[in-house]
Short mmCIF file of C-alpha atoms in Angstrom, two decimals:
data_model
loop_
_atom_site.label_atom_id
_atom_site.label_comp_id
_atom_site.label_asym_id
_atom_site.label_seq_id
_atom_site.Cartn_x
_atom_site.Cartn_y
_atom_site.Cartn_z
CA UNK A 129 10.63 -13.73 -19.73
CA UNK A 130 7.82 -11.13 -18.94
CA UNK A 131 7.76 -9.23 -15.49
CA UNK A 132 4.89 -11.80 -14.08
CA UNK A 133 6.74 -14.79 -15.18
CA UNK A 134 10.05 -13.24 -13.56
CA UNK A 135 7.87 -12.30 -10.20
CA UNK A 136 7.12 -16.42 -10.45
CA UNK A 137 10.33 -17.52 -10.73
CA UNK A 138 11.35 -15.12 -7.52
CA UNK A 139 8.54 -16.31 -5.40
CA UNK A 140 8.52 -19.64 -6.21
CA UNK A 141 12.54 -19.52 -5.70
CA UNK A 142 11.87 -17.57 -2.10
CA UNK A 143 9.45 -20.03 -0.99
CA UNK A 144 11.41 -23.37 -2.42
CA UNK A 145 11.50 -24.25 1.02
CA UNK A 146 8.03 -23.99 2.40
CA UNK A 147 4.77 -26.11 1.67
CA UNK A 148 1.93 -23.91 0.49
CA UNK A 149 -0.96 -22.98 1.26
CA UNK A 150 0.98 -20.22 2.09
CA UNK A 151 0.72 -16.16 1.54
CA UNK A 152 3.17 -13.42 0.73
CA UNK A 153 3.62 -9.76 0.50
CA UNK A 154 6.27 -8.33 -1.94
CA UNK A 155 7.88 -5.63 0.40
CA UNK A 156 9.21 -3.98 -3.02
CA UNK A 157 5.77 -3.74 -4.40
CA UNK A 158 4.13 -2.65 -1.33
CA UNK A 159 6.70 0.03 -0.54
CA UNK A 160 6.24 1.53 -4.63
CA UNK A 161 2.46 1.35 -3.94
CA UNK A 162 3.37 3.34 -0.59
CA UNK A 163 5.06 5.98 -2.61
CA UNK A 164 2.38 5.93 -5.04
CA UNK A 165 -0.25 6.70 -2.33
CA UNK A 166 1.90 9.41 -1.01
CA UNK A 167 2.44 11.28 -4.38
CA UNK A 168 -1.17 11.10 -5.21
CA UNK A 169 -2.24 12.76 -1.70
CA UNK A 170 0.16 15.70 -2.62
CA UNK A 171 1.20 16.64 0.96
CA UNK A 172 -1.94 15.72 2.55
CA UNK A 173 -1.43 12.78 5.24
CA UNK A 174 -2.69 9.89 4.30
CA UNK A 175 -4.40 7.60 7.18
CA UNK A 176 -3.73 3.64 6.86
CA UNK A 177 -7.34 1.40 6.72
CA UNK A 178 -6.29 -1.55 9.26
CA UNK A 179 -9.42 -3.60 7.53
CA UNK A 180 -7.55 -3.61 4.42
CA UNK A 181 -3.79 -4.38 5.83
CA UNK A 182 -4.84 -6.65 9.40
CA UNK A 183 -0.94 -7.25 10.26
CA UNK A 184 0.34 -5.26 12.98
CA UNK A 185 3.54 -5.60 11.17
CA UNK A 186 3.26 -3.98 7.77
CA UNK A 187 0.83 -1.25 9.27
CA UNK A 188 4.33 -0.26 11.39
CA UNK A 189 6.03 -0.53 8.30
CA UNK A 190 3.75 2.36 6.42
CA UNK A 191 3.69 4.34 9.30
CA UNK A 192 7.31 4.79 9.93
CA UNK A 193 6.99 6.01 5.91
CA UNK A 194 6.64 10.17 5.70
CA UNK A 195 3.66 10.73 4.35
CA UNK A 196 1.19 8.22 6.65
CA UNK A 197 -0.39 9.47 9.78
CA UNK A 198 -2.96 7.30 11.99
CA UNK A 199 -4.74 4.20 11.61
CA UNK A 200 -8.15 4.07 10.29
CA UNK A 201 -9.83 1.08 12.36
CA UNK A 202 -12.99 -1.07 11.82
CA UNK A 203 -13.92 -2.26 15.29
CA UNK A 204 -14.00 -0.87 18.51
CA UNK A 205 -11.97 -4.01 19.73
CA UNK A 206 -9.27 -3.84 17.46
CA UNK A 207 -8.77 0.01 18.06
CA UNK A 208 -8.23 -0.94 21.84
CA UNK A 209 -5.50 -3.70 21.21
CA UNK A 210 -3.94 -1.32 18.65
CA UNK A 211 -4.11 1.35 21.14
CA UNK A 212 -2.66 -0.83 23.75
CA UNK A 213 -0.06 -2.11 21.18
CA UNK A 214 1.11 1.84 21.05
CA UNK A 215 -0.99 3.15 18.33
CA UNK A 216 -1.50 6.36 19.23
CA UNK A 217 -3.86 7.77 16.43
CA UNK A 218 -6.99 5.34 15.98
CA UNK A 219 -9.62 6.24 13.98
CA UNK A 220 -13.00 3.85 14.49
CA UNK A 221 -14.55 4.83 11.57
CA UNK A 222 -17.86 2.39 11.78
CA UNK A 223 -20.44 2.70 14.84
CA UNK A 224 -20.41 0.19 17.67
CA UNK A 225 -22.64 -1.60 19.85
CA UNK A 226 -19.53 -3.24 21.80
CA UNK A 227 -20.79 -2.09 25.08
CA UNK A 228 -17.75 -4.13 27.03
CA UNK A 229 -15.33 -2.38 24.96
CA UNK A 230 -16.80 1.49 25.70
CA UNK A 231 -16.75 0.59 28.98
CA UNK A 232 -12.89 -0.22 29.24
CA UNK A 233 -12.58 2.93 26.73
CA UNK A 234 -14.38 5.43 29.42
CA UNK A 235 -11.87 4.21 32.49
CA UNK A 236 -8.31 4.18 30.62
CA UNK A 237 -6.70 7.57 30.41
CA UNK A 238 -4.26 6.24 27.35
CA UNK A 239 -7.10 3.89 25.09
CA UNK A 240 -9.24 7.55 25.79
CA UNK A 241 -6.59 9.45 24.27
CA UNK A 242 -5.58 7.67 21.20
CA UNK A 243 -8.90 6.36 20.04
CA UNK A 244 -11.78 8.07 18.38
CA UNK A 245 -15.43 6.78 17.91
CA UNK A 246 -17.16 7.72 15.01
CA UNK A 247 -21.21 8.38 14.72
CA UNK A 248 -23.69 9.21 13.36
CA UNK A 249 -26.77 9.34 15.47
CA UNK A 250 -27.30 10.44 19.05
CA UNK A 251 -28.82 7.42 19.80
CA UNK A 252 -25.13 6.07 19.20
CA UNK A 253 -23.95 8.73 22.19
CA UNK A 254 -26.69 6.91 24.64
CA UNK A 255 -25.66 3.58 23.95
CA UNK A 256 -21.92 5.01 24.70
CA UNK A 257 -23.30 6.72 28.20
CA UNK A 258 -25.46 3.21 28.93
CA UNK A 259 -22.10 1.35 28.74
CA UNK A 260 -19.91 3.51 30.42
CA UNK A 261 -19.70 1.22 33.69
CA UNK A 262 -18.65 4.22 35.40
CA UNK A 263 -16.04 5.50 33.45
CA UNK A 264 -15.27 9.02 33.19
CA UNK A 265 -13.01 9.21 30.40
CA UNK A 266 -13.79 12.16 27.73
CA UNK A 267 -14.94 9.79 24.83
CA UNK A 268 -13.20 11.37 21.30
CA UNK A 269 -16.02 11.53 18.78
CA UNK A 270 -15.95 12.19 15.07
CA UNK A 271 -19.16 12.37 12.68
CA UNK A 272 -19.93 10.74 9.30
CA UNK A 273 -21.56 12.41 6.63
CA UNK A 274 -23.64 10.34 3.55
CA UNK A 275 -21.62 10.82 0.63
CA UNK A 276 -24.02 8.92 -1.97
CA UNK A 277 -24.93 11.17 -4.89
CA UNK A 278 -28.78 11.56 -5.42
CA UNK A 279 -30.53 12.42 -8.50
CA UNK A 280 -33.36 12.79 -10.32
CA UNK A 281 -34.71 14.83 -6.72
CA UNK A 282 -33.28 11.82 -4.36
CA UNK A 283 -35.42 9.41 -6.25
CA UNK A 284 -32.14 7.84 -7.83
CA UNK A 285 -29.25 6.96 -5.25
CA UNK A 286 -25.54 6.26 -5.77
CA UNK A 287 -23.53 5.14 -3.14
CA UNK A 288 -23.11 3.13 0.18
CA UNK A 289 -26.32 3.28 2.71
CA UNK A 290 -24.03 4.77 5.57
CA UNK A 291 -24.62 7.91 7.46
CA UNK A 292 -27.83 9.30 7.65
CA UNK A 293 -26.81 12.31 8.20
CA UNK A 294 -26.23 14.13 4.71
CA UNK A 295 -26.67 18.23 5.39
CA UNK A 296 -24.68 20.88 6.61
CA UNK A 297 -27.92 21.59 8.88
CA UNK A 298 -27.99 18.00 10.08
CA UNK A 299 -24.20 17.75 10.34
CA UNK A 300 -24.51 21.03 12.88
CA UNK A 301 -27.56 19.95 14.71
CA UNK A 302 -25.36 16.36 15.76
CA UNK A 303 -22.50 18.47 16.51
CA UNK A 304 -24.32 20.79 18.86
CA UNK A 305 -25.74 17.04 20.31
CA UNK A 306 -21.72 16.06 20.75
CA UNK A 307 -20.60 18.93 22.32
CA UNK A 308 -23.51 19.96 24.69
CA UNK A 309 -23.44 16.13 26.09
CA UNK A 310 -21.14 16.02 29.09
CA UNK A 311 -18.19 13.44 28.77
CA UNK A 312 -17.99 13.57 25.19
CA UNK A 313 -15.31 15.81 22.94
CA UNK A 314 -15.81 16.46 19.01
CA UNK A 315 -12.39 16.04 16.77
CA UNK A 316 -13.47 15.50 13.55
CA UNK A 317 -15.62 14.63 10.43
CA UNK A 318 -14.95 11.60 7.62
CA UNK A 319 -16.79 11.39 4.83
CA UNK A 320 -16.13 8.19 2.51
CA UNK A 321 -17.14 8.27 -1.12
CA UNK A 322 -17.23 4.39 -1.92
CA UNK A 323 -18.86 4.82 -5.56
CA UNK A 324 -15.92 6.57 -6.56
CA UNK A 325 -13.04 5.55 -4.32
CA UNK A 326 -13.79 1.49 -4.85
CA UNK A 327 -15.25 1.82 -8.20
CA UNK A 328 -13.45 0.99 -11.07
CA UNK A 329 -13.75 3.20 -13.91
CA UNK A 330 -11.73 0.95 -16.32
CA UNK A 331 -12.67 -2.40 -16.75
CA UNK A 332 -11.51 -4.40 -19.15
CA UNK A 333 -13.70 -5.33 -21.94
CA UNK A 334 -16.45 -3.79 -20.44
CA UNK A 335 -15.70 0.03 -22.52
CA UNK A 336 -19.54 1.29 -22.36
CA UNK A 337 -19.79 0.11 -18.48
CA UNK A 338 -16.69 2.21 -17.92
CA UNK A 339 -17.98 5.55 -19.81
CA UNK A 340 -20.87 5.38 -17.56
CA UNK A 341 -18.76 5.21 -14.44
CA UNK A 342 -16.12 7.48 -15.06
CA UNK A 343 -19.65 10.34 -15.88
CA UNK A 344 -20.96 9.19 -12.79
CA UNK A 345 -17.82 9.82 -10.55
CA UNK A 346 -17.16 13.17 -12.41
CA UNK A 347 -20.78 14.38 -11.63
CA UNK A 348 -20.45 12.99 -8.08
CA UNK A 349 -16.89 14.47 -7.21
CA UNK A 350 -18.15 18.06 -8.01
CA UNK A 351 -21.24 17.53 -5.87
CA UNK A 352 -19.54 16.56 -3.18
CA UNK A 353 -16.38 19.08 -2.93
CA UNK A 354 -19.43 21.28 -2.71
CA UNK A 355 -21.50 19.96 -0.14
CA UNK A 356 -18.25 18.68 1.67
CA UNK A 357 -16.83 22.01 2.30
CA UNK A 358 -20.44 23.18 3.17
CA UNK A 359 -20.71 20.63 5.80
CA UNK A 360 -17.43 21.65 7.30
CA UNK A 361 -18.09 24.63 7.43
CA UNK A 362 -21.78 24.37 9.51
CA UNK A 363 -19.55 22.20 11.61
CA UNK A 364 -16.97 24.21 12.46
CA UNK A 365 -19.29 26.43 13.21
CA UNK A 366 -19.96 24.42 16.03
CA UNK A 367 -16.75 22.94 16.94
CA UNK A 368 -13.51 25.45 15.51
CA UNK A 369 -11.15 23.11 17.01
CA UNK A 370 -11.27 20.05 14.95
CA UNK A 371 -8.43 17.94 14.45
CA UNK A 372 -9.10 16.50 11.21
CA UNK A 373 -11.85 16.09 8.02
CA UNK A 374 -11.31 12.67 7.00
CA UNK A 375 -12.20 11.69 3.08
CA UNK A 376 -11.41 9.45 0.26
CA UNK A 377 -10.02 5.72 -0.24
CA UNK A 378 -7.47 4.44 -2.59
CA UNK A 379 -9.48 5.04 -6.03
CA UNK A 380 -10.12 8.62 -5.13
CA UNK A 381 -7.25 9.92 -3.43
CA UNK A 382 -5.62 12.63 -5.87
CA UNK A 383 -9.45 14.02 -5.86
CA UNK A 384 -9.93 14.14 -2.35
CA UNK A 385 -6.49 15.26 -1.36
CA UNK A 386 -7.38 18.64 -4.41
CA UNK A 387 -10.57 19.05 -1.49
CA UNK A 388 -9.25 22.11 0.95
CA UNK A 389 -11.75 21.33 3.51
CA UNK A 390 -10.32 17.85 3.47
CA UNK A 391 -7.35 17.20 6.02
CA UNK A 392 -6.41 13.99 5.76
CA UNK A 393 -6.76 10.70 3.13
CA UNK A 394 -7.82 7.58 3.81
CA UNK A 395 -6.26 4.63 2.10
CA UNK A 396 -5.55 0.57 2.75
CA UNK A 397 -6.22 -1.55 -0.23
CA UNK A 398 -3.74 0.69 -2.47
CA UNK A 399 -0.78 -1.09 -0.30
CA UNK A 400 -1.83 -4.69 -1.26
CA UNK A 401 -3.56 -3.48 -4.90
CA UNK A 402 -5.70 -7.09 -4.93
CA UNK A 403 -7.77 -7.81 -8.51
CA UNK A 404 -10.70 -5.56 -7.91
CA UNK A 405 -8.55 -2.54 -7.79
CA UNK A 406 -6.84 -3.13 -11.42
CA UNK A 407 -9.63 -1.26 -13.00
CA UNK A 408 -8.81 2.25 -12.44
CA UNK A 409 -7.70 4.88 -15.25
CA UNK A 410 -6.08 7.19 -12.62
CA UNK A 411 -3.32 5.06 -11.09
CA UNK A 412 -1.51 1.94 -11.49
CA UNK A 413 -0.32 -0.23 -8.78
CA UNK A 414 1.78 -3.48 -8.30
CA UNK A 415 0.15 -6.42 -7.09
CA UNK A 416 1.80 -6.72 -3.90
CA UNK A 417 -0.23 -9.46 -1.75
CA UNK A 418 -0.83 -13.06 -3.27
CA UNK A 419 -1.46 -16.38 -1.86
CA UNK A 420 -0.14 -19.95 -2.99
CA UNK A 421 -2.03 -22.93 -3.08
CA UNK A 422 -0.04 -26.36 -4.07
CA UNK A 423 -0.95 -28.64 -7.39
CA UNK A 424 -2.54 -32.15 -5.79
CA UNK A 425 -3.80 -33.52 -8.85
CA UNK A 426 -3.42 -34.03 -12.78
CA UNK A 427 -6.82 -35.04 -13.38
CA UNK A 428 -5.28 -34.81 -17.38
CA UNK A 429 -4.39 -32.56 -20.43
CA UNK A 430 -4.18 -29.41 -19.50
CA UNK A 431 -5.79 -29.70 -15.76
CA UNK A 432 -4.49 -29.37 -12.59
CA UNK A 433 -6.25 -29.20 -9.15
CA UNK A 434 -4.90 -27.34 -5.86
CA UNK A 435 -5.71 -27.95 -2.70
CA UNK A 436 -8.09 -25.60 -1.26
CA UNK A 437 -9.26 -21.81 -2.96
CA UNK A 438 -12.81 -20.84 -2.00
CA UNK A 439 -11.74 -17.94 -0.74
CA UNK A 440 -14.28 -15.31 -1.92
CA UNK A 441 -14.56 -11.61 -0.59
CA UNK A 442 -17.57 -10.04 0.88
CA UNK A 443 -19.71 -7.32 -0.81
CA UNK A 444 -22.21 -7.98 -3.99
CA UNK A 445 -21.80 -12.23 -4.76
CA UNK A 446 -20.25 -12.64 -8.02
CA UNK A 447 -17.13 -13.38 -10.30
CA UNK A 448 -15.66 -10.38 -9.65
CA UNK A 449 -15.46 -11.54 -5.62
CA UNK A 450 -13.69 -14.52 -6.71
CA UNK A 451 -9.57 -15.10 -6.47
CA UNK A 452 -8.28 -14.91 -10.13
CA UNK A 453 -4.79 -17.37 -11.04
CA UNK A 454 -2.35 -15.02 -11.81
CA UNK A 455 0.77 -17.27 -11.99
CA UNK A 456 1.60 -19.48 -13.93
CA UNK A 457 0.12 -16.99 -16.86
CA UNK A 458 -2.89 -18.29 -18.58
CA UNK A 459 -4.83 -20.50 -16.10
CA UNK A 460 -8.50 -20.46 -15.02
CA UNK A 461 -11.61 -21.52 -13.59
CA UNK A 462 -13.52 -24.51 -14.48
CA UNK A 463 -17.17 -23.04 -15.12
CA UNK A 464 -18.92 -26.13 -13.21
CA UNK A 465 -16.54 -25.94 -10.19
CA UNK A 466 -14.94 -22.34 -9.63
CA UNK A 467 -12.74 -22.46 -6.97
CA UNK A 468 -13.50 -24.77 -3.90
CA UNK A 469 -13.51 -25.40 -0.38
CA UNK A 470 -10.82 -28.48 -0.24
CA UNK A 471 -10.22 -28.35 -4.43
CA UNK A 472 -9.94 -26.20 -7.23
CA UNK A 473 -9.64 -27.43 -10.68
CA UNK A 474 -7.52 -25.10 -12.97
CA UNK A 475 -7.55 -25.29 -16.61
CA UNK A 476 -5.52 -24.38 -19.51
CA UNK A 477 -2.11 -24.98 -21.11
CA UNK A 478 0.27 -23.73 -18.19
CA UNK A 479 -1.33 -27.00 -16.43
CA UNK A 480 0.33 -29.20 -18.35
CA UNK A 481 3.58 -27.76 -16.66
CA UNK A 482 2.86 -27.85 -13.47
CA UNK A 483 3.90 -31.35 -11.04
CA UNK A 484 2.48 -32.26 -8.10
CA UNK A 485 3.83 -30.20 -5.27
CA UNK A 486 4.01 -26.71 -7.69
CA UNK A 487 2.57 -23.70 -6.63
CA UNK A 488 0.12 -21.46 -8.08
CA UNK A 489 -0.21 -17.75 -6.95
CA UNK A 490 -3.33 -16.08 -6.74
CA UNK A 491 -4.43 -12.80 -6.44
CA UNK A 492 -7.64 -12.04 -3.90
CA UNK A 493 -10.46 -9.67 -4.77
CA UNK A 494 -10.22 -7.49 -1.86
CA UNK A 495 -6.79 -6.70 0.14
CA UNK A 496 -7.06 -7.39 4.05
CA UNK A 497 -9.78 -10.38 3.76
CA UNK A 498 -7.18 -12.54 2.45
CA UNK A 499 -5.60 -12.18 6.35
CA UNK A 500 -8.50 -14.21 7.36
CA UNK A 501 -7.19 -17.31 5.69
CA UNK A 502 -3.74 -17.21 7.33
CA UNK A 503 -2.17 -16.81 10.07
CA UNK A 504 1.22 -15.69 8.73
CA UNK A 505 2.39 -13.33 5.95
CA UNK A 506 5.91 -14.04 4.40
CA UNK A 507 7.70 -11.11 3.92
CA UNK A 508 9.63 -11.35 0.18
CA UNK A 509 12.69 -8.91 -0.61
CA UNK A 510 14.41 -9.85 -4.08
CA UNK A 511 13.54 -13.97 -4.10
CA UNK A 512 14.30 -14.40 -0.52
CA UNK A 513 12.30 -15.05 2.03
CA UNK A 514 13.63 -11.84 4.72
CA UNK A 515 10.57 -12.10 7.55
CA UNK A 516 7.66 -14.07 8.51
CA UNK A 517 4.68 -11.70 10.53
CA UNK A 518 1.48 -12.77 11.61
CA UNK A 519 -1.48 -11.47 10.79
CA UNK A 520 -4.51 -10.70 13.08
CA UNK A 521 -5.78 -14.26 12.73
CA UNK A 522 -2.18 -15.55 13.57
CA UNK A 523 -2.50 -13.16 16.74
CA UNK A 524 -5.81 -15.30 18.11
CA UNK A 525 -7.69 -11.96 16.59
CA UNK A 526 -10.85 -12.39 14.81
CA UNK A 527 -12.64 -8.86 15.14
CA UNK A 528 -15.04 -9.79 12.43
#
C-alpha cells in the first residue's frame, strides 16, 4: 500500500460515519508542517496568516506551538473579533476603507492595543482620522514597502502591485507623516515578497519554466536583503522603537528569516500545504487540508461523478486554480466539464472502484479559501475522527 493509499484508507475509515461533502485537517500533518515552518525560520518568530488558516481553532492550536507569535490578519473586521476573541497580537496587513470598524478601533482601549493597521499612503491616515467618530484611541500603524523586483531601469516589473512606497527616502518621508500626526503610533514595517514566497520554483514537467524562476528569485532575494535593510534603516531613523520588520511567506521563509533587519516571518499556507505549494525545491510539506465530495453517479467504464467541486481559488484563472483528485490515486478531470457547480465527472481506472456513496478527497489550490465552502473542519488524529471546529463561515463570518 503506498503512503496516499494508506492516508485513504484512514480518512475514509475516520469519516465512515459521516456523509460528505465534508472537509478535514490531518492534525499529524499540520503539526509536522508546524515544525517544518519553525526549523526553517531558525529562531525567528514566525507570525500565523489568518487568510490562509480562517478557523479560530487551529490558529490556537499553532500559537500555543514555540516558535509562532501573532496573527497576521486580512481585514480590519476580522482583526476586531480576533481581538475581542483574546488575540492579543493582530497584524492587519492590507489597507482599509472600513470606516465603522476604525471607529470602534479609536474608542476601545483593548481592540487599540492588540491590533495594528498597516499603510501605505497618508491619505490612508485621513480616512482613519475622518472615521474616528470621536475616538481617541492611539491607532498602532505599521508601513508596507513594494517588494517587486524591477529591471531593465523599472521598465520590466516582477511582483505584486502593492505598496507604492518602494525607497528608503519614501519609507522615511511616511514615517515622519505617522509619527508627526497626533493619535497615531508607528510599530513596524512588513514587506511581502509574493514572486518568491508563492512562486514555485519546481514544477513538474515544466524544467525550463522552473530554471527561469529559481534565476529570478535568486536575483530578486539579493536585491531585496539590500534594499530591505536600507529601508529599515531610513526608518528607524525615524522611529528607533519599532516592534517588529515583518517579511516573507511560506516559500521564502529560510531566506527571509537569514535577513537581520527582518524580525519576524510570516507564514499560513505552509500549515495546510494545498496543490499550488507542491512546487517548491526548498521544502517539502504534507498535505494536511483536503475536502471530500461523495460518488452520485456511474455514468460507465471508468467514470464516476461527485456531487458538487467547482471550487476554484482566486488569483490568475486557470488549471492551476482548480482542485486536483488526489485520492483514490489516478483520477481526473474530464476536459469538456472540469469540475462543477452541482457535478463533477471524474475519469480513469480508480472509477471503476468506486460505489455510490464513496468518497473522493481533494486537494484545493490555495489553503484558507477552501474555509469558504464549509462551515466545519473535522479534526483527524490516527483514523479517528478526535474534534469537529468551525471555521469562519461556520461562525456566521464572511470578511471577504
Amino acid at each position: 500500500m503506498t503512503p496516499r493509499a494508506a492516508d485513504r484508507a484512514r480518512y475514509d475509515r475516520a469519516t465512515a460515519a459521516l456523509d460528505a461533502p465534508l472537509a478535514l485537517v490531518d492534525l499529524e500533518a499540520f503539526d509536522a508542517n508546524a515544525d517544518d515552518l519553525v526549523r526553517r525560520a531558525n529562531g525567528k518568530p514566525i507570525r500565523v496568516a489568518s487568510k490562509s488558516v480562517r478557523c479560530r481553532a487551529l490558529l490556537e492550536r499553532v500559537l500555543a506551538r514555540d516558535g509562532f507569535a501573532g496573527i497576521m490578519s486580512f481585514t480590519l473586521a476580522e482583526s476586531l473579533w480576533l481581538a475581542r476573541a483574546g488575540f492579543d497580537d493582530v497584524l492587519l496587513a492590507y489597507p482599509s476603507a472600513d470606516r465603522a470598524s476604525f471607529a470602534e478601533l479609536a474608542r476601545d482601549p483593548k481592540l487599540a492595543a492588540a491590533v495594528t493597521v498597516t499603510v501605505d499612503d497618508v491619505a490612508q491616515l485621513e480616512l482613519i482620522d475622518a472615521a474616528r467618530a470621536g475616538g481617541t484611541e492611539e491607532v498602532r500603524v505599521c508601513l508596507e514597502m513594494d517588494t517587486a523586483l524591477r529591471l531593465l531601469g523599472g521598465r520590466v516589473r516582477i511582483g505584486a502591485l502593492r505598496s507604492p512606497a518602494r525607497t528608503p527616502a519614501q519609507l522615511a518621508e511616511l514615517a515622519r507623516s505617522v509619527v508627526r500626526r497626533p493619535g497615531f503610533r508607528l510599530v513596524g514595517l512588513m514587506a511581502y515578497e509574493g514572486h518568491v514566497a508563492g512562486v514555485g520554483d519546481a514544477v513538474a514537467g515544466r524544467p525550463l519554466r522552473s530554471r527561469a524562476v529559481r534565476a529570478m528569485q535568486a536575483v530578486a532575494r539579493r536585491e531585496l536583503a539590500e534594499r530591505r535593510a536600507a529601508v529599515v534603516g531610513a526608518v528607524r531613523a525615524v522611529a528607533p522603537d519599532l516592534d517588529f520588520v515583518n517579511g516573507g511567506g511560506t516559500g521564502s521563509v529560510q531566506h527571509t528569516a537569514a535577513e537581520s533587519a527582518v524580525t519576524e516571518i510570516a507564514a499560513g499556507s505552509g500549515l495546510y500545504v494545498p496543490r499550488l505549494f507542491d512546487g517548491y525545491s526548498s521544502f517539502s510539506g504534507r498535505p494536511a487540508a483536503l475536502f471530500a465530495l461523495p460518488v452520485v453517479r456511474r455514468p460507465g467504464v471508468g467514470v464516476v461523478t461527485v456531487l458538487g467541486g467547482g471550487y476554484p481559488a482566486s488569483g490568475a484563472a486557470g488549471r492551476d486554480r482548480l482542485p486536483v483528485p488526489y485520492l483514490p490515486e489516478g483520477l481526473r478531470y474530464d476536459p469538456r466539464e472540469g469540475p462543477g457547480e452541482v457535478q463533477t465527472p471524474l475519469l480513469g481506472s480508480p472509477a471503476d472502484d468506486l460505489r455510490i456513496g464513496d468518497k473522493v478527497w481533494f486537494r484545493h489550490a490555495k489553503a484558507g479559501e477552501l474555509c469558504e465552502r464549509f462551515d466545519a473542519l473535522r479534526l483527524v488524529a490516527g483514523d479517528r475522527v478526535v474534534d469537529t471546529v468551525p471555521t469562519y463561515r461556520g461562525e456566521g463570518r464572511t470578511f471577504l
